[in-house]
PDB file of C-alpha atoms and ligand atoms in Angstrom:
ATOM      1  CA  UNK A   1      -0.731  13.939 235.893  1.00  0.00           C
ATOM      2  CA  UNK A   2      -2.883  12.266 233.641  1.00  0.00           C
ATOM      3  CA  UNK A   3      -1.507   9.565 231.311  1.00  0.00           C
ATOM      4  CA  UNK A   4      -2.313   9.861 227.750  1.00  0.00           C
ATOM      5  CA  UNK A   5      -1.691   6.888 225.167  1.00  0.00           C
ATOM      6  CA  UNK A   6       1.712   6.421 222.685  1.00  0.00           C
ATOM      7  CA  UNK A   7      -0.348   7.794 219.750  1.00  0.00           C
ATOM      8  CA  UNK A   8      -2.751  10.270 218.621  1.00  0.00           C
ATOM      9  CA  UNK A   9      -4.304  10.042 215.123  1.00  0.00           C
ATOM     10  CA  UNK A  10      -4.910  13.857 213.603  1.00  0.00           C
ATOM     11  CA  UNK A  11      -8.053  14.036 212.659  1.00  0.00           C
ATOM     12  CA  UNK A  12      -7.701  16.917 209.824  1.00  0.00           C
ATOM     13  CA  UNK A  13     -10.752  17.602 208.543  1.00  0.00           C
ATOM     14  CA  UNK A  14     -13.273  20.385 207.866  1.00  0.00           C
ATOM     15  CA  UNK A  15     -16.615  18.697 207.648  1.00  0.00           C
ATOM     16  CA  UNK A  16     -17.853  17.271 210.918  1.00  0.00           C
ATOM     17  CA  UNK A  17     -19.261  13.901 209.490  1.00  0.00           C
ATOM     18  CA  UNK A  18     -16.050  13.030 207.658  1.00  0.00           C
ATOM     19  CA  UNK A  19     -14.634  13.808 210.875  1.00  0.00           C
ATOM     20  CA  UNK A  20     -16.892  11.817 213.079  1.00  0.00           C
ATOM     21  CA  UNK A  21     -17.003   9.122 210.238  1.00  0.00           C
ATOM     22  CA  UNK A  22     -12.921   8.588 210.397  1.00  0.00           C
ATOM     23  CA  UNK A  23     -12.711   8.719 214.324  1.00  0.00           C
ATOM     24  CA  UNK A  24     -15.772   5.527 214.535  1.00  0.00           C
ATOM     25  CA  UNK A  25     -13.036   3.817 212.968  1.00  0.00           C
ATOM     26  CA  UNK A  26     -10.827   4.696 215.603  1.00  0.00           C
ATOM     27  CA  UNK A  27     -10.474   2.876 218.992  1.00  0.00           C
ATOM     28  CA  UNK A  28      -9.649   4.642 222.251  1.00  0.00           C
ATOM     29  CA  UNK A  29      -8.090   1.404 223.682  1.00  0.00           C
ATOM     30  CA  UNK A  30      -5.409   2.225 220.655  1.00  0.00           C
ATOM     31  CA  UNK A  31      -4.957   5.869 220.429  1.00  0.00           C
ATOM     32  CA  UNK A  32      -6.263   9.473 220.730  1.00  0.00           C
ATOM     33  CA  UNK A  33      -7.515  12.045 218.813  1.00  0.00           C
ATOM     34  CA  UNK A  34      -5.822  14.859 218.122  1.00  0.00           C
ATOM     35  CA  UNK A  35      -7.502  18.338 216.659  1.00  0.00           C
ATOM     36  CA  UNK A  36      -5.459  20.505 215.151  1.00  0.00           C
ATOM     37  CA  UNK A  37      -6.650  24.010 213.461  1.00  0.00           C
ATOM     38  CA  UNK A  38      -8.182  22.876 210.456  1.00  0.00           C
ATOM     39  CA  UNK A  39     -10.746  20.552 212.492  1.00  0.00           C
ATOM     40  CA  UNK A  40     -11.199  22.680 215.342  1.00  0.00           C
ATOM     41  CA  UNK A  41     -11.874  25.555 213.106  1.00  0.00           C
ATOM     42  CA  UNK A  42     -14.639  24.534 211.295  1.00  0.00           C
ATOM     43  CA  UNK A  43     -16.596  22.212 214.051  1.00  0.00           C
ATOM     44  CA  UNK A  44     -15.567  24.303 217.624  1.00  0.00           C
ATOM     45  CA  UNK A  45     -15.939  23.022 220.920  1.00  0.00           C
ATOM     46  CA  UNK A  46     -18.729  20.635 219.661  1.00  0.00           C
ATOM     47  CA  UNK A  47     -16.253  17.903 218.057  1.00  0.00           C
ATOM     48  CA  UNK A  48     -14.310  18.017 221.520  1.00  0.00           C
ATOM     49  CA  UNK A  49     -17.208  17.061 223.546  1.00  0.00           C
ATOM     50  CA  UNK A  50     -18.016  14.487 221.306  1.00  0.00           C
ATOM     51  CA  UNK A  51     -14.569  12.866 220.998  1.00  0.00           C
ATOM     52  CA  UNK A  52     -14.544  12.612 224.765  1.00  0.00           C
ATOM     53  CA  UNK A  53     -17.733  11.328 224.905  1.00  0.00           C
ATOM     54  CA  UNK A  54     -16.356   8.386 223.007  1.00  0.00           C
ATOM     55  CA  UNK A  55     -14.011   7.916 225.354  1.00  0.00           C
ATOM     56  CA  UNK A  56     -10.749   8.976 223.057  1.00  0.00           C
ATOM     57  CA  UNK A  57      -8.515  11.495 224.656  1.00  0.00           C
ATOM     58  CA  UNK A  58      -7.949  14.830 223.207  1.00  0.00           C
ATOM     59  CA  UNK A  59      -5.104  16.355 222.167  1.00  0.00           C
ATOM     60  CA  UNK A  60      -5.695  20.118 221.390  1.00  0.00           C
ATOM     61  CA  UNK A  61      -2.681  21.099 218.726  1.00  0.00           C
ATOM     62  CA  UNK A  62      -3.685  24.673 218.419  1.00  0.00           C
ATOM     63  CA  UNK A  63       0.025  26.191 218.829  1.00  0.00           C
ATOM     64  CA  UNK A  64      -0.919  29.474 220.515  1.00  0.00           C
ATOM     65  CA  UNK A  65       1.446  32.290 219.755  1.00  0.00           C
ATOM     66  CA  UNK A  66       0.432  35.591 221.641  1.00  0.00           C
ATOM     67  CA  UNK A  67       0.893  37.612 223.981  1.00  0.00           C
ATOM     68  CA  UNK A  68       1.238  36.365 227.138  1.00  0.00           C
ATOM     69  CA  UNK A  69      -2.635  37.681 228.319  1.00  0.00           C
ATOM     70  CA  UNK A  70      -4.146  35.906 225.628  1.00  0.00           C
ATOM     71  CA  UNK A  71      -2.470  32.447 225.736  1.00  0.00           C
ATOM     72  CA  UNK A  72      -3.359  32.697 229.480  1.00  0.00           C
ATOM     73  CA  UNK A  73      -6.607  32.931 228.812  1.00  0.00           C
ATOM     74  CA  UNK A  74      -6.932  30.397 226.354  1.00  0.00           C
ATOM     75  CA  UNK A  75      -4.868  27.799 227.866  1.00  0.00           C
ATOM     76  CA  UNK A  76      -7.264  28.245 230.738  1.00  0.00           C
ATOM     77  CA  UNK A  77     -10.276  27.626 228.725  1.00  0.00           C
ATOM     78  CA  UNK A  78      -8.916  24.577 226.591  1.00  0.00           C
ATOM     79  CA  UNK A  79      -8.184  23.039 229.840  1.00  0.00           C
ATOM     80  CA  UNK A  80     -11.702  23.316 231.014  1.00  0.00           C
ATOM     81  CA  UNK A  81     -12.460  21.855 228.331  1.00  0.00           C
ATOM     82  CA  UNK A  82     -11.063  18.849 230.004  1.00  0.00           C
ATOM     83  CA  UNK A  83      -8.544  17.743 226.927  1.00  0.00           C
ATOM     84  CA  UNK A  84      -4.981  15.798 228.119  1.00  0.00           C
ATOM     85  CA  UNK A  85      -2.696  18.076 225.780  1.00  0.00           C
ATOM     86  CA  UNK A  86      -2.133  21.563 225.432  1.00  0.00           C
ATOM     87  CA  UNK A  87       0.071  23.323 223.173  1.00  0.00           C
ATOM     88  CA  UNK A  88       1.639  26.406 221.716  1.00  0.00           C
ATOM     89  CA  UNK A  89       4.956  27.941 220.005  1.00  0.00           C
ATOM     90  CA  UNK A  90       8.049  27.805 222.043  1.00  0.00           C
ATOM     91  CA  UNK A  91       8.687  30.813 220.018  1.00  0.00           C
ATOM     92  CA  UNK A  92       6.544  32.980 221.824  1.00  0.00           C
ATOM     93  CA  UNK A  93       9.019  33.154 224.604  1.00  0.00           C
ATOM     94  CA  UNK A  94       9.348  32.300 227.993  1.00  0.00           C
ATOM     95  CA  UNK A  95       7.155  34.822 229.664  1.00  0.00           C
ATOM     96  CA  UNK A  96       4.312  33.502 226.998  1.00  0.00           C
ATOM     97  CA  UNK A  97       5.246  29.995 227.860  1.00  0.00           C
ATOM     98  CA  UNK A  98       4.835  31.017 231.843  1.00  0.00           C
ATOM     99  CA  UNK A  99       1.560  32.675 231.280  1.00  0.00           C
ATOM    100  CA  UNK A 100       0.093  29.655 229.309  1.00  0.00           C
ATOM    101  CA  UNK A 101       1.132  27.579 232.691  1.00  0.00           C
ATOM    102  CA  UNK A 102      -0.765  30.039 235.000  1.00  0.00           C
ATOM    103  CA  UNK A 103      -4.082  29.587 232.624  1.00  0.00           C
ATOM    104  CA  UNK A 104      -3.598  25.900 232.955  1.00  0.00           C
ATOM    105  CA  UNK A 105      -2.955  26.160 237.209  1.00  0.00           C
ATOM    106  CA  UNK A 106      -6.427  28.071 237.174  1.00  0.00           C
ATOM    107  CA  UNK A 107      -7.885  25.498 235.550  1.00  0.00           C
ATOM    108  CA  UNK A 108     -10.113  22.777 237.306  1.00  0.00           C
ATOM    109  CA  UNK A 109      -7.982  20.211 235.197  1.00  0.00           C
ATOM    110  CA  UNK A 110      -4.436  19.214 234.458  1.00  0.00           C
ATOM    111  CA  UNK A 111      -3.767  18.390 231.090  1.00  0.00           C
ATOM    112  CA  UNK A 112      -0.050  18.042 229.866  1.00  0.00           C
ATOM    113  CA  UNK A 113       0.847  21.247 228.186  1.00  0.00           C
ATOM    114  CA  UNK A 114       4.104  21.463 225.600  1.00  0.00           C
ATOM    115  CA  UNK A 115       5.722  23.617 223.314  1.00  0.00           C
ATOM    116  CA  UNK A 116       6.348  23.020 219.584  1.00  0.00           C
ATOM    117  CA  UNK A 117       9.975  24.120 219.376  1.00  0.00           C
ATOM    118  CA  UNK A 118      10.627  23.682 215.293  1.00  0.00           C
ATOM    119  CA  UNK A 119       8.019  22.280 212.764  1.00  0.00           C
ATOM    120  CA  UNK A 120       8.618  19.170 211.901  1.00  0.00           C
ATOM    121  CA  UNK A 121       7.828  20.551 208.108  1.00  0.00           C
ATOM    122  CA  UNK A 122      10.834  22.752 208.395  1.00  0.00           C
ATOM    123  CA  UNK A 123      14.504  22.591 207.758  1.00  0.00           C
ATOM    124  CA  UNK A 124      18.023  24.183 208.128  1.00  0.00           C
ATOM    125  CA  UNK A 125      16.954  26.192 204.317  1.00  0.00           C
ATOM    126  CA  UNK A 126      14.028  27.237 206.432  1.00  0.00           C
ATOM    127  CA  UNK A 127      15.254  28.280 209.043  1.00  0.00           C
ATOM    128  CA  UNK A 128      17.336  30.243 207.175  1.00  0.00           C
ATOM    129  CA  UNK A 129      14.711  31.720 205.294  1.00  0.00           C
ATOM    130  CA  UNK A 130      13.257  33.627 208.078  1.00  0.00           C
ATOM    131  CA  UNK A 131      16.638  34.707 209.357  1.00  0.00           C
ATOM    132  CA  UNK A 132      17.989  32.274 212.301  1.00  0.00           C
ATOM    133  CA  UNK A 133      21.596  32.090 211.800  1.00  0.00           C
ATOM    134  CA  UNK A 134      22.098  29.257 214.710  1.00  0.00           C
ATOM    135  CA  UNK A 135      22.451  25.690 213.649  1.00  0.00           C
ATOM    136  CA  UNK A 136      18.763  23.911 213.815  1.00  0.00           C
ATOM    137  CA  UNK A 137      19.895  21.641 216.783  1.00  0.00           C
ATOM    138  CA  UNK A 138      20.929  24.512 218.978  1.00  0.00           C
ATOM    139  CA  UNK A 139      17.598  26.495 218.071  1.00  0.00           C
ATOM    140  CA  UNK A 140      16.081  23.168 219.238  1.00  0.00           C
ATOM    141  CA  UNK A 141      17.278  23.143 222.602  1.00  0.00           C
ATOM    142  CA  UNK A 142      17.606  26.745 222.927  1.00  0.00           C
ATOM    143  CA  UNK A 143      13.595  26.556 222.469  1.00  0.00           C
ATOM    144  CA  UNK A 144      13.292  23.019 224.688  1.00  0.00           C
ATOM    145  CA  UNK A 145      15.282  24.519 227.878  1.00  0.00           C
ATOM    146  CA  UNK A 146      13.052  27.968 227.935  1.00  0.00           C
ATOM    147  CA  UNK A 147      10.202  25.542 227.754  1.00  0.00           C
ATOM    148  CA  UNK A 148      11.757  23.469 230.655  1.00  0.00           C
ATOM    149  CA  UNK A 149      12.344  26.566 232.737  1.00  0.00           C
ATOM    150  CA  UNK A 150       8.737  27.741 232.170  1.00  0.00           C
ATOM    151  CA  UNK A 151       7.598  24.616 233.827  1.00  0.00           C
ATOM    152  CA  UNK A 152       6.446  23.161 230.661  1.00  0.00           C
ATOM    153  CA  UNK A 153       5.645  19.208 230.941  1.00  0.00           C
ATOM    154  CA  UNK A 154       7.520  19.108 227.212  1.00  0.00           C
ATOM    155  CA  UNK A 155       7.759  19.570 224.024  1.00  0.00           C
ATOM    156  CA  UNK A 156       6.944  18.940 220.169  1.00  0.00           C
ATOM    157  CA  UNK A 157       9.770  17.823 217.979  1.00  0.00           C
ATOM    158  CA  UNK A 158      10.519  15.524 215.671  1.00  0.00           C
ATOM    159  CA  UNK A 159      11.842  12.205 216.835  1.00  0.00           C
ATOM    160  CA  UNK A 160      15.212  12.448 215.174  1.00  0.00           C
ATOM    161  CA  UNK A 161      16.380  15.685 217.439  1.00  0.00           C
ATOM    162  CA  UNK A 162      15.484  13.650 220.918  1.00  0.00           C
ATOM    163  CA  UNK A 163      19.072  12.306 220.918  1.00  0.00           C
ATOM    164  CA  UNK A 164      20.888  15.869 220.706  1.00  0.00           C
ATOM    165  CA  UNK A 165      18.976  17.511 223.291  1.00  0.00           C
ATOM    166  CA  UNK A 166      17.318  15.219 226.360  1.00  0.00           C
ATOM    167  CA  UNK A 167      20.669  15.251 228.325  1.00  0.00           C
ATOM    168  CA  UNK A 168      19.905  19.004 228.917  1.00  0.00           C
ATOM    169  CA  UNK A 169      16.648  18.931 229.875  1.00  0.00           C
ATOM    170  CA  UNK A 170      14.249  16.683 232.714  1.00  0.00           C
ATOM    171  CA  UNK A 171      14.177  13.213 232.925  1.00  0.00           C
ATOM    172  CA  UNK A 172      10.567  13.345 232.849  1.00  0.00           C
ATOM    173  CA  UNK A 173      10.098  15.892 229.915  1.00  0.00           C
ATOM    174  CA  UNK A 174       7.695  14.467 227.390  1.00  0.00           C
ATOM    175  CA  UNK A 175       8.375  13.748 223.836  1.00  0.00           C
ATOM    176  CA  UNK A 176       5.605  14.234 221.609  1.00  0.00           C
ATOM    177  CA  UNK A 177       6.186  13.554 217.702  1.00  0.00           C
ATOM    178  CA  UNK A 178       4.982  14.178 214.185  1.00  0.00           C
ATOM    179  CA  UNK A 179       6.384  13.865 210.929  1.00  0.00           C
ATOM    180  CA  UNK A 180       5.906  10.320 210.987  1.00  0.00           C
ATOM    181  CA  UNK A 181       5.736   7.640 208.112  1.00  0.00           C
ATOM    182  CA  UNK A 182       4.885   4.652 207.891  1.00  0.00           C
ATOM    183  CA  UNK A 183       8.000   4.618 204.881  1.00  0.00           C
ATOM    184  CA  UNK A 184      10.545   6.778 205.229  1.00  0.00           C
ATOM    185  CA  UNK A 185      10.583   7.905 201.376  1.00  0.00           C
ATOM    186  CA  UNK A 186       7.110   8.858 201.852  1.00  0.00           C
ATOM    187  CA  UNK A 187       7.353  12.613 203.657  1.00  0.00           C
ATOM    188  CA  UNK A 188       4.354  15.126 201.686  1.00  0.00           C
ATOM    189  CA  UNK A 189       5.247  18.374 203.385  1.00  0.00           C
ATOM    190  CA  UNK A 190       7.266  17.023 206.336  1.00  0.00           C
ATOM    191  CA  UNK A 191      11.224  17.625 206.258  1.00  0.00           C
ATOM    192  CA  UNK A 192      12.360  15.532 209.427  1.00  0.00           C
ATOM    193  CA  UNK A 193      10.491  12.214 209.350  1.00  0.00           C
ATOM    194  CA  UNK A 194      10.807   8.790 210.995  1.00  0.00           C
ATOM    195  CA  UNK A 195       8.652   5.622 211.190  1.00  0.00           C
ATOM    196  CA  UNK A 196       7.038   4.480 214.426  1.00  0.00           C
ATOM    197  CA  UNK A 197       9.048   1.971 215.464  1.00  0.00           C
ATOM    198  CA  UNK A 198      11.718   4.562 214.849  1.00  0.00           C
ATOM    199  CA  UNK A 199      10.244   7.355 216.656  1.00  0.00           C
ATOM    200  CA  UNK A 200       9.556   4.997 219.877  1.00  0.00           C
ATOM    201  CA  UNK A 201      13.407   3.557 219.964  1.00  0.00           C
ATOM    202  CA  UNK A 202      14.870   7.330 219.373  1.00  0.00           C
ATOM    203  CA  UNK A 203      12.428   8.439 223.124  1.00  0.00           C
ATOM    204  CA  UNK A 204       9.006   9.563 221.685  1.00  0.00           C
ATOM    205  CA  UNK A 205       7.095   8.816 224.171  1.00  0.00           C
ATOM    206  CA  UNK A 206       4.144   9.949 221.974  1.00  0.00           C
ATOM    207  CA  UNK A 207       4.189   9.491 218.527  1.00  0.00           C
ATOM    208  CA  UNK A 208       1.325  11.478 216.088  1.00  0.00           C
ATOM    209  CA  UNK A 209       0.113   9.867 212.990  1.00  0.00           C
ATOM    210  CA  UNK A 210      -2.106  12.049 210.425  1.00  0.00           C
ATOM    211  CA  UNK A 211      -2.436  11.327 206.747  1.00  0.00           C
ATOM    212  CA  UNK A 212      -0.667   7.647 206.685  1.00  0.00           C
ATOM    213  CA  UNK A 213      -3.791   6.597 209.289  1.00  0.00           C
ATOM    214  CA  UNK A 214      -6.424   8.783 207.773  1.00  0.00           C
ATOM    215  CA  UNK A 215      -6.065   8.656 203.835  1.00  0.00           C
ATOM    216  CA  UNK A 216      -5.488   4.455 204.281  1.00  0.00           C
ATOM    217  CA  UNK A 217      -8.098   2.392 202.874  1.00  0.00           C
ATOM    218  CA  UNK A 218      -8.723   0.912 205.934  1.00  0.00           C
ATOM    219  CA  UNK A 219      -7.367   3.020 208.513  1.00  0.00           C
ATOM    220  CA  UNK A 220      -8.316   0.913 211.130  1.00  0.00           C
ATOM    221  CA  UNK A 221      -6.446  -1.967 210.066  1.00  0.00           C
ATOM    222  CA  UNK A 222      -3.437   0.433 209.492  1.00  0.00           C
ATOM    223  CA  UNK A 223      -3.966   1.711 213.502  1.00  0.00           C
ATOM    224  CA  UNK A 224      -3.764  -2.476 214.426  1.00  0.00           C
ATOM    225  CA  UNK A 225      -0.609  -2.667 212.717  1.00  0.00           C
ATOM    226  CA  UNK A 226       1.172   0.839 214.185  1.00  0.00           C
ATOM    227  CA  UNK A 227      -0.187  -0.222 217.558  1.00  0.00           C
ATOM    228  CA  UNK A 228       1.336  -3.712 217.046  1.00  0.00           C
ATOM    229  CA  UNK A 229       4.558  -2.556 216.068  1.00  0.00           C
ATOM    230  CA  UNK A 230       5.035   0.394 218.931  1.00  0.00           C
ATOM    231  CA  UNK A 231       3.503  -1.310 221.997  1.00  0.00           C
TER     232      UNK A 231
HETATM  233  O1  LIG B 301      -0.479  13.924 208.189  1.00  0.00           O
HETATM  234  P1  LIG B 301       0.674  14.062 209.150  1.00  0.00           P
HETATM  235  O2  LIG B 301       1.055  12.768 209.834  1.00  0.00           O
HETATM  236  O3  LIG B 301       1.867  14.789 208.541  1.00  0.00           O
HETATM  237  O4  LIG B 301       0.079  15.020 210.288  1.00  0.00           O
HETATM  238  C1  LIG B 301       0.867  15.576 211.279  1.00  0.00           C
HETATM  239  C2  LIG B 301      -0.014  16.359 212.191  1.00  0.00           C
HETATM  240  O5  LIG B 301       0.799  16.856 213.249  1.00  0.00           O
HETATM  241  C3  LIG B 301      -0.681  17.575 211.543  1.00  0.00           C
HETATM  242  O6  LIG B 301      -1.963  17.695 212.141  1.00  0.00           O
HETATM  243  C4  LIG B 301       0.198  18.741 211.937  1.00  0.00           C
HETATM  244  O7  LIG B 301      -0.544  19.938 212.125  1.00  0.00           O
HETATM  245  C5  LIG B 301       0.763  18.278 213.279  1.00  0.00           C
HETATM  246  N1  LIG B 301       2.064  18.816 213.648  1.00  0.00           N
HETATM  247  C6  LIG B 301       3.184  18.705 212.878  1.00  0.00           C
HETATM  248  N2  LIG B 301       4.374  19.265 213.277  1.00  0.00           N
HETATM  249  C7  LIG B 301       4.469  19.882 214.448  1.00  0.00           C
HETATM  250  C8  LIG B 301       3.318  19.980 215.259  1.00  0.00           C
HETATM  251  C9  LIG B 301       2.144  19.409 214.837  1.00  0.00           C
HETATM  252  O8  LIG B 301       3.132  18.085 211.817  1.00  0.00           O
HETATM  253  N3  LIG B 301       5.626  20.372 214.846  1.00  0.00           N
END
């Protein structure tokens, strides 16, 4: 398997010389890159190449959802792309999650691939909202295990539900967490938030950093600091 580093900086942009502009900032000694929809959309397979190039890893956060065809297909191609994570909605079930393995078994590559279980951005209300009557820590695990049995290599979740559910699942799952902040007061649209240091004592074994990296002043000196504290 191929090892990826503690933290991945989301690059969310939608112009590819802000884009390239924030990651020369960056350092691959201290973290990846991650490209989520927003970048991915508007630049393609282009920024990828380049990221690499710079010798960052790649996280692809794309979150298929589909039918199980389709995410096979696409998992396949995002691994050729040579990137070290994968991922897509637990919610798409386990057949989806089994088909998204196959595309990544065809592949000439092995990059992690893990399922977002809930958004970090969402909350009990939410849940509720859209008509899940279970408690939010059992839809959790509910979603982690039918990743686990799919043969996922983990999952997406926010730091604070590791606790409740890694008894029930692999020793060797991986942990891989938004919604943090560098403050916990701080949260924009995230719901379930904790800081780094936080995040790595609760069993993230990757933590992902967005806006509190990329709208600093200096966001390298911010990366220093994060990497300081979590290593
Ligand atoms: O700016 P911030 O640190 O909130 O960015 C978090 C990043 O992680 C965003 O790119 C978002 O799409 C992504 N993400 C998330 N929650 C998940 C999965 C991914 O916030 N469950």
């Amino acid at each position: 398997m191929n090892t990826v580093p503690k933290l991945f900086v989301a690059i969310d942009q939608n112009d590819i010389n802000t884009a390239k502009k924030l990651i020369q900032k960056l350092t691959p000694k201290l973290c990846g890159i991650k490209v989520g929809k927003e970048l991915f959309t508007a630049c393609g397979p282009e920024i990828i190449e380049w990221i690499q190039d710079k010798g960052f890893k790649v996280f692809l956060d794309l979150k298929y959802h589909d039918i199980p065809s389709t995410v096979e297909k696409a998992c396949f191609v995002a691994s050729q792309m040579g990137v070290s994570i994968v991922n897509l909605h637990a919610l798409g079930g386990k057949d989806m999650m089994l088909a998204a393995k196959e595309g990544i078994d065809k592949s000439n590559n092995n990059p992690y691939i893990i399922a977002v279980t809930l958004l970090t951005s969402m909350d009990s209300n939410a849940l509720k909202g859209i008509g899940f009557t279970s408690s939010m820590n059992d839809q959790i695990l509910n979603l982690a295990k039918s990743a686990s049995q799919a043969n996922l290599d983990g999952i997406v979740c926010s730091a604070r539900d590791i606790r409740n559910i890694r008894d029930f699942l692999p020793e060797n799952f991986l942990y891989v967490t938004p919604g943090i902040r560098l403050y916990n007061k701080d949260k924009d649209d995230q719901k379930r938030v904790s800081t780094p240091l936080e995040a790595i004592k609760m069993g993230s074994d990757v933590i992902v950093i967005g806006r509190s990296i990329t709208e600093a002043e200096h966001p390298e000196a911010v990366l220093n600091q994060i990497y300081d504290e979590i290593t």
